[in-house]
XYZ file of C-alpha atoms in Angstrom:
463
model
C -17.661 11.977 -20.974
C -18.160 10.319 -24.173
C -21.361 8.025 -24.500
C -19.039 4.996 -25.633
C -15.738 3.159 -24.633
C -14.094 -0.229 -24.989
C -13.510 0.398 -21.374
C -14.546 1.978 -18.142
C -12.430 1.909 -15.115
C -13.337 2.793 -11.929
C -10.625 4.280 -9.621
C -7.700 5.608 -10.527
C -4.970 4.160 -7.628
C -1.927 3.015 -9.228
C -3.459 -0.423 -10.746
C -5.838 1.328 -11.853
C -3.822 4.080 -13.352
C -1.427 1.597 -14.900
C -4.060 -0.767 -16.589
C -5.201 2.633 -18.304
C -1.585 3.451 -19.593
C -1.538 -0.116 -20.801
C -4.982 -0.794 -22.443
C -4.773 2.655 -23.987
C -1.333 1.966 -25.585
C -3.050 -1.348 -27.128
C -5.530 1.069 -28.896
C -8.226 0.642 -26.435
C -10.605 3.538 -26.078
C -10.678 3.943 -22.487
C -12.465 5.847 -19.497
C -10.652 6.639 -15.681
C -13.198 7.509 -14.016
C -12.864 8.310 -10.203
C -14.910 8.993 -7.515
C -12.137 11.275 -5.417
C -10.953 15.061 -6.824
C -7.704 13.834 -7.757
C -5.895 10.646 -8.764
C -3.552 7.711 -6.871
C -5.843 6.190 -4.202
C -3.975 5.634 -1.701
C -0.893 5.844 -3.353
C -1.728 9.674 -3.481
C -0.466 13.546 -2.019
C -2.502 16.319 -0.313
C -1.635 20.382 0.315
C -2.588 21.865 3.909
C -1.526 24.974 4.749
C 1.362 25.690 2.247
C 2.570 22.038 3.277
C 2.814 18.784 1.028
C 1.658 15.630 2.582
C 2.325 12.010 0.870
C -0.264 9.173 1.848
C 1.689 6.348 2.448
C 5.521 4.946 3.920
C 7.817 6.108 1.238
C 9.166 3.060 0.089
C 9.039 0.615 -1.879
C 11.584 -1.967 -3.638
C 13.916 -1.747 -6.954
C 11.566 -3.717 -8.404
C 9.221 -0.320 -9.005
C 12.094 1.493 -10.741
C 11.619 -1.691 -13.709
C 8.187 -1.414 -13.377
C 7.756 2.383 -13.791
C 9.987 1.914 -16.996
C 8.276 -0.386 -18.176
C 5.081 0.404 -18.085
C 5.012 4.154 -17.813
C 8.710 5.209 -19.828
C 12.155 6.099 -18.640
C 11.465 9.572 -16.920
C 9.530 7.793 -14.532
C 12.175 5.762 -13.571
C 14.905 7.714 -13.596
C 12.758 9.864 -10.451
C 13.666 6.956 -8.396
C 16.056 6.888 -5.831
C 17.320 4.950 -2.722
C 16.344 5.372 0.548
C 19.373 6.174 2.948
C 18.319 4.778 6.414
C 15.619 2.668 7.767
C 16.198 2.851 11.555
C 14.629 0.394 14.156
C 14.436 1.633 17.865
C 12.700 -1.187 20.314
C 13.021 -2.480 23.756
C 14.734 -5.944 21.949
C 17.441 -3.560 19.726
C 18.281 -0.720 18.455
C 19.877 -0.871 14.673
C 20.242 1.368 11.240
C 19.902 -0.492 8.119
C 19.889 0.017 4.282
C 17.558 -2.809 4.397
C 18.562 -5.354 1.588
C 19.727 -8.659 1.620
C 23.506 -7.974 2.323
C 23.182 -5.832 4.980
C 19.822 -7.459 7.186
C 22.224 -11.001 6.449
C 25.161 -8.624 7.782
C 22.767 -8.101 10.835
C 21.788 -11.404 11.764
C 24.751 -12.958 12.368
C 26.732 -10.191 13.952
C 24.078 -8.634 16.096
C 21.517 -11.551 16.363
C 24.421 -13.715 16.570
C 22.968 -16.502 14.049
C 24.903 -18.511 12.775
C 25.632 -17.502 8.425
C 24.191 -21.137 7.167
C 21.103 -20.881 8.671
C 20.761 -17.207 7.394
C 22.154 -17.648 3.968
C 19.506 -21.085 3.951
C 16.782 -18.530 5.151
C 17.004 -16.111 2.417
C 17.387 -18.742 0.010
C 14.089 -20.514 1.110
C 12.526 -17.074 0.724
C 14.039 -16.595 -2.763
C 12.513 -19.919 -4.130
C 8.459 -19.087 -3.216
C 6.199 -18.289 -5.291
C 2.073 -17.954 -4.603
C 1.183 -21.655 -7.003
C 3.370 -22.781 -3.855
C 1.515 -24.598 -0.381
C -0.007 -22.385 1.432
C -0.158 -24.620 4.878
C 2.600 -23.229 6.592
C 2.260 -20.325 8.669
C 5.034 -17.349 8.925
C 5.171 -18.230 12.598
C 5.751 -21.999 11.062
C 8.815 -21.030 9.759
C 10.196 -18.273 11.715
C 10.517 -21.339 14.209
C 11.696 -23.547 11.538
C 14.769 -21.250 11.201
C 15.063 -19.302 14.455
C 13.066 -20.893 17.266
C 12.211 -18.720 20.079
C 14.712 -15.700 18.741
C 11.090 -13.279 19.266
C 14.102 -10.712 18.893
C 14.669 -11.839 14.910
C 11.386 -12.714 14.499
C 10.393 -8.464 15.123
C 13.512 -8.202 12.992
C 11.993 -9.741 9.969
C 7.933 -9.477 10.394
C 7.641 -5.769 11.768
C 8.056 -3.557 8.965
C 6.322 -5.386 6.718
C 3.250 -5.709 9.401
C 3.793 -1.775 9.029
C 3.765 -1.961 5.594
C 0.285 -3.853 4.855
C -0.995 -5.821 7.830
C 0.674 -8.644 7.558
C 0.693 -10.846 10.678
C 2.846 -14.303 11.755
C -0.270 -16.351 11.710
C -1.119 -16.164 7.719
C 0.800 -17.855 4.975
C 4.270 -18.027 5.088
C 4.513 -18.026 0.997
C 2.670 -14.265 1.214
C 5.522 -12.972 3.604
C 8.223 -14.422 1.688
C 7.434 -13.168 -1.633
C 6.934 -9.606 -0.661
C 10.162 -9.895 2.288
C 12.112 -11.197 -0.849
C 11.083 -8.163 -2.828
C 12.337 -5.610 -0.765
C 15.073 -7.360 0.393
C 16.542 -7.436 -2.679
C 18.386 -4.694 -3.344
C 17.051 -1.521 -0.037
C 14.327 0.530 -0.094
C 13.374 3.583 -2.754
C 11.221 6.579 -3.284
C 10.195 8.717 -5.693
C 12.014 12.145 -5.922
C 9.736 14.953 -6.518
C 6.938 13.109 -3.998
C 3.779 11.173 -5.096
C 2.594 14.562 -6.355
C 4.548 15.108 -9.038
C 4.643 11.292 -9.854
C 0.577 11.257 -9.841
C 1.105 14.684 -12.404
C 3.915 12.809 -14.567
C 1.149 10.295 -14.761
C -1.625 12.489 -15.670
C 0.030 13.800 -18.549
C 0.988 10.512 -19.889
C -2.170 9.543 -20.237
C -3.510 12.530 -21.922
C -0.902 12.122 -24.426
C -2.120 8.334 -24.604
C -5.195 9.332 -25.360
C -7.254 7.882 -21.801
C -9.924 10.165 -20.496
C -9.414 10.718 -17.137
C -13.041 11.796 -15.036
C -12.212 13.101 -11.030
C -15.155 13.634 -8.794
C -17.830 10.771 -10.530
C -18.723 7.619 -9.442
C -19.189 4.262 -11.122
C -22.244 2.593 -9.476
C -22.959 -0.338 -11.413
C -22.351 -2.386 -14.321
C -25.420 -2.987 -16.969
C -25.608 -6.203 -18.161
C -26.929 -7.868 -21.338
C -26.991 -11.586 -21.324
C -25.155 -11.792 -18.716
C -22.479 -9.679 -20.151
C -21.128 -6.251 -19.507
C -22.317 -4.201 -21.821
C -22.111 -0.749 -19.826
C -21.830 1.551 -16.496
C -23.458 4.089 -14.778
C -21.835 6.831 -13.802
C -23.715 8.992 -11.617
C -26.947 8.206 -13.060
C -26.110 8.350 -16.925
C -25.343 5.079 -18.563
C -22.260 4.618 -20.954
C -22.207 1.976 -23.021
C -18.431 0.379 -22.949
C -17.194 -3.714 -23.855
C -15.597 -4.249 -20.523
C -15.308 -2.465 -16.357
C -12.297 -3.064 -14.684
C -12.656 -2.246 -10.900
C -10.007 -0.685 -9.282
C -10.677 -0.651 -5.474
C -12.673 -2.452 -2.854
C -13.095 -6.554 -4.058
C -16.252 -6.562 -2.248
C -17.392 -3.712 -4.109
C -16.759 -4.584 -7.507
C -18.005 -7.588 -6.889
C -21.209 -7.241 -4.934
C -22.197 -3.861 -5.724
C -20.734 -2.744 -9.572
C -21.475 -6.584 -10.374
C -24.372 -7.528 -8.359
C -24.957 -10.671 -5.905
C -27.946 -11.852 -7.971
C -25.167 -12.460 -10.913
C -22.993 -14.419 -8.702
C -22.900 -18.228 -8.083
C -23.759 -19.054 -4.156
C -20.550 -20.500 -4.141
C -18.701 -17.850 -5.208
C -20.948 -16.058 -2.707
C -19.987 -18.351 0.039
C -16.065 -18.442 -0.602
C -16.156 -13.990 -0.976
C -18.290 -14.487 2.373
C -15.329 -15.645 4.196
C -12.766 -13.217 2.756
C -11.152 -10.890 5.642
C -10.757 -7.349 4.411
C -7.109 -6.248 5.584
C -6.258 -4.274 8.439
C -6.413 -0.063 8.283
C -4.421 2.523 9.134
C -4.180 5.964 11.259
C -1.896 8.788 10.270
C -0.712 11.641 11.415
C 0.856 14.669 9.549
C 3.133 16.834 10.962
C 4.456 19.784 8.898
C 7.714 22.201 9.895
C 7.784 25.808 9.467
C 9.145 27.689 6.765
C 12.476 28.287 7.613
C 12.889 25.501 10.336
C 15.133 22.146 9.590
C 14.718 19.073 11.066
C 18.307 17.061 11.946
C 19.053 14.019 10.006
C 16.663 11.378 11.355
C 17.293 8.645 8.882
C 14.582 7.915 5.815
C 11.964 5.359 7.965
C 12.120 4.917 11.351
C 10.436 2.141 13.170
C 9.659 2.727 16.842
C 7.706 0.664 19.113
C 7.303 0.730 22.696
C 6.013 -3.377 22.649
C 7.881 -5.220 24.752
C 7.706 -8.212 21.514
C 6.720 -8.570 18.180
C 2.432 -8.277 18.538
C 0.623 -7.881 15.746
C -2.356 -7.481 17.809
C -0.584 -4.477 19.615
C 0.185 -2.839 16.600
C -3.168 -2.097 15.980
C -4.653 -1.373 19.527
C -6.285 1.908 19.758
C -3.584 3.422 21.614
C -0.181 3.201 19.764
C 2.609 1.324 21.125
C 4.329 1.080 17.276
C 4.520 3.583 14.760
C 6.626 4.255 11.609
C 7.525 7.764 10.452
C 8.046 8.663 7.079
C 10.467 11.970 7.154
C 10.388 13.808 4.003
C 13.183 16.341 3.447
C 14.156 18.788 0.972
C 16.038 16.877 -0.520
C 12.872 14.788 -2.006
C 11.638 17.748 -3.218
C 14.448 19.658 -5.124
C 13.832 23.377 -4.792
C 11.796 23.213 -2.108
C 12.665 24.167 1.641
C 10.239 21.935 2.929
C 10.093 19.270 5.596
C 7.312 17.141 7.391
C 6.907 13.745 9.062
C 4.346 11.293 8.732
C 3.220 8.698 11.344
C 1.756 5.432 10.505
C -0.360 3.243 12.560
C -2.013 0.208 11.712
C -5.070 -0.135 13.316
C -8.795 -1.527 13.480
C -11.987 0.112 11.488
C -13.812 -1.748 14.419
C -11.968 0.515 17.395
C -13.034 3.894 15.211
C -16.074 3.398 13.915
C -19.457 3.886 15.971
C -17.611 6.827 18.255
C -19.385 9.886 19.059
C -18.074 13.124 17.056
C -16.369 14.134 20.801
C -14.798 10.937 21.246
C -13.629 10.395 17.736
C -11.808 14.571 18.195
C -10.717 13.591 21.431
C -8.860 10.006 19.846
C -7.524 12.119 16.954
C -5.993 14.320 19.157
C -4.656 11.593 21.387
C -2.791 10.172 17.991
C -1.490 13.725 17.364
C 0.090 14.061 20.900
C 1.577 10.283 20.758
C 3.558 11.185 17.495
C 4.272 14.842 18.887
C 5.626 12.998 21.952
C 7.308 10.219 20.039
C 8.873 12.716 18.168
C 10.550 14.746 20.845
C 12.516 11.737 21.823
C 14.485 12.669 18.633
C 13.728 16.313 18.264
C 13.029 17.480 21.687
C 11.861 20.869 20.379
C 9.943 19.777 17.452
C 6.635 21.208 18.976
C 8.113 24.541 18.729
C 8.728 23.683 15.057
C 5.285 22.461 13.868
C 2.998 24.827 12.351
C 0.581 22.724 10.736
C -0.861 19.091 12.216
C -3.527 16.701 10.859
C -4.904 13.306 11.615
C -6.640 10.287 9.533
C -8.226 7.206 11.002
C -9.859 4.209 9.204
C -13.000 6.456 8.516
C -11.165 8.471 6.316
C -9.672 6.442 4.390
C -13.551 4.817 3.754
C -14.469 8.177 3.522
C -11.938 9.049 0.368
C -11.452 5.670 -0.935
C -14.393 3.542 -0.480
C -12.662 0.578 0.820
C -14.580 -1.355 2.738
C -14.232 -0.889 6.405
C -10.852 1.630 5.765
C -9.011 -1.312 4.466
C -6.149 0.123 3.507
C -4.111 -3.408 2.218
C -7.452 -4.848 0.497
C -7.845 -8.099 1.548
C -6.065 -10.797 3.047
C -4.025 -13.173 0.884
C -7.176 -15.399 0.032
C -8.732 -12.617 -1.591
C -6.713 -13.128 -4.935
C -8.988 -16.080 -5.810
C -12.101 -14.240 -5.759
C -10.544 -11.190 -7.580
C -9.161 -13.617 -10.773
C -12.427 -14.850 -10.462
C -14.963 -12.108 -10.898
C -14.927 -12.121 -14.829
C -15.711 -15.820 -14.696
C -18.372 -15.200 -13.066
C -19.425 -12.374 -14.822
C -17.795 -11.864 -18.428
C -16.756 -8.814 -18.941
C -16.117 -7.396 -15.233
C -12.541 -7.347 -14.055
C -11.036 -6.422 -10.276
C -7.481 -4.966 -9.622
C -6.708 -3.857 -6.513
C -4.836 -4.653 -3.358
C -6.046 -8.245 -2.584
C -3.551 -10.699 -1.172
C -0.491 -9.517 0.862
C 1.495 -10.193 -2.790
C -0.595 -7.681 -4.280
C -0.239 -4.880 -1.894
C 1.852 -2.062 -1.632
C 3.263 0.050 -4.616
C 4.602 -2.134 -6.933
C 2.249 -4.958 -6.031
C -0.735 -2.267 -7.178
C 1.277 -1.800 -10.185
C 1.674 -4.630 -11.276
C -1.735 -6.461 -10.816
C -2.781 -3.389 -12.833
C -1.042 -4.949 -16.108
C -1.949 -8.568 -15.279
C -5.309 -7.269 -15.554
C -5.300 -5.295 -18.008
C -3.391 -7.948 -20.261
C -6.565 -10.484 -19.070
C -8.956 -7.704 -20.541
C -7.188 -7.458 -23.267
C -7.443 -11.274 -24.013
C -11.223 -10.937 -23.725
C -11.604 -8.532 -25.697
C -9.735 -9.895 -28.163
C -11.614 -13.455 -28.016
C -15.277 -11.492 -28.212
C -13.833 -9.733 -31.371
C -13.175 -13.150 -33.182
């Protein structure tokens, strides 16, 4: 590292990967530093055993294809590519989907028998939100407002994206609608090549851009001079840079990089009352050389929940899960495949265990996919060579999020986040915070707000 930058940030997920791309390309001497041995967050790809593993449901909506262009050039974007078949297999129904706006509409009025007005007057409430809007009405509010007591539609429309970051009926209806609007736009894509090669496309770029990129160090506070960022530390040595922009845990850019005695009690008060997100389990499942898998579809959602419960989807022992299954296809010139299962779940239910009940609850999540599994592949045990699990402690353990949040926080964390350089100049926050925020291209995104808000500042302390 260099003793001096116009900017430090701290973690490299994709915000914070895209604010470097951005502020670099504005001139901006800048520093990636992250704490982790490689980049992406949780937007990121590991290697066990001659397998490749990607960290997350692969998909997200067209929307990241103009993004990725955008922001990070054409041979980003032309990696992306549509997901074939999301496939939903519950107690209420059992349906395939492409999963955009012509074909769920197709859905609800000739399997959920609703009638097309009210679905076509649905979709084109959820078109017109945007987050300035009310935030009074619930999800639940207006599932009933359109389809009262259809629990069946309801699971329709609120499951995956409960899979997808925690979102629940009971929070604003304006937070589901903008990110159900986004994917139901036009389906569901992925990256071909995998997150690794993406994360690797992106390294590159910003060598060529001129960013330093530093794995394996830790920011661990922000040095302040009248009030003002002035510099870091990074594990123990101080660098002198003009602005930090934290890309990671709110709580922890604002209370620990930034400091509670530099914070007004009532932004104190209001951060107080923030709720981090929900977390996540996983398990990894990877096929033998030389094995296939059949044709499975892209995503399938399976629950064993009689209803819609977001509760249930994050009880210690899984009733819903969501497996990612990755092909060769995704890969080109590879052979391989593997499945990943998602769980939502509670830091609270994993954390305090002894080491031989925490093994003994890992395994139990291994043999609940295994056995999920074999409904579709009823040999599939016989074709795993390699299996893994995560739980909410390892995503704290590898991320830092506080309590394994792996969606940030919940939608009223936005305020506090475009607030932290108010409170203290020169300290910025980009990260998953707000259900709008979350996922891929919500990461993304808030990455070049940000970085366009540093930008301004720097800019007014010049003149």
């Amino acid at each position: 590292m260099d003793t001096r930058y116009d900017i430090v940030i701290a973690g490299a997920g994709l915000g914070g990967l895209t604010a470097a791309n951005r502020l670099s390309s504005m001139g901006y001497k800048v520093l990636l530093a992250e704490q982790h041995s490689q980049l992406g967050g949780l937007a990121t790809a590991f290697r066990r055993k001659g397998h490749v593993f990607d960290v997350a449901l692969h998909g997200f909506p067209d929307g990241m294809r103009r993004s990725l262009r955008r922001y990070w050039g054409r041979a980003f974007s032309d990696q992306v590519v549509q997901v074939k078949s999301i496939r939903f297999h519950n107690p209420q129904y059992r349906l395939e989907s492409t999963f955009d706006t012509v074909d769920f509409s197709r859905k609800m009025v000739e399997h959920f028998r609703i009638p097309r007005e009210r679905v076509e007057a649905f979709f084109a409430r959820i078109a017109s939100m945007n987050y300035t809007d009310d935030q009074s009405m619930t999800t639940r509010q207006l599932f009933q407002e359109y389809f009262p007591g259809r629990t069946d539609v309801w699971r329709f429309l609120m499951e995956p994206i409960s899979y997808a970051n925690g979102s629940t009926l009971d929070e604003p209806a304006i937070s589901y609608g903008i990110v159900f609007g986004n994917f139901m736009s036009q389906g569901v894509y992925t990256f071909q090549g995998g997150t690794d090669l993406m994360l690797e496309m992106m390294r590159r770029e910003l060598a060529e851009g001129g960013v330093e990129v530093c794995t394996g160090c830790r920011v661990e506070r922000a040095l302040l001079e009248g009030g003002r960022v002035q510099g870091v530390q990074v594990d123990g040595r101080n660098i002198a840079c003009r602005a930090l922009l934290s890309n990671g845990s709110l709580f922890r850019a604002a209370l620990e990089l930034g400091g509670r005695e530099h914070l007004s009690p009532e932004y104190l008060a209001g951060l107080e009352k923030v709720r981090p997100s929900t977390s996540s389990c996983q398990v990894y499942l990877g096929i033998r050389r030389g094995e296939k898998l059949p044709y499975l579809g892209d995503l399938v959602f399976h629950s064993t929940a009689p209803e819609y419960d977001a509760e249930a989807l994050c009880a210690p022992v899984p009733t819903s899960r969501t497996f990612s299954v990755y092909y060769p296809e995704l890969r080109p010139g590879s052979q391989e495949y593997s499945l990943v299962a998602s769980m939502n779940a509670r830091y609270e239910d994993w954390t305090g265990l002894g080491r031989e009940e925490y093994a003994r609850r890992k395994e139990a999540l291994v043999e609940d996919a295994l056995r999920t599994v074999e409904e579709y592949v009823p040999r599939v045990r016989s074709l795993v060579d390699y299996v893994c699990a995560a739980t909410p402690l390892t995503f704290q353990r590898y991320t830092g999020h506080v309590r394994g949040a792996t969606f940030g926080t919940k939608f009223e964390g936005l305020k506090f986040s475009q607030e932290l350089p108010r409170q203290i100049p020169g300290l910025f926050h980009t990260g998953s915070v707000g259900i709008i925020m979350s996922g891929w291209l919500g990461a993304m995104n808030y990455g070049v707000i940000v970085a366009n808000e540093v930008d301004k500042y720097l800019a007014g302390e010049e003149r």
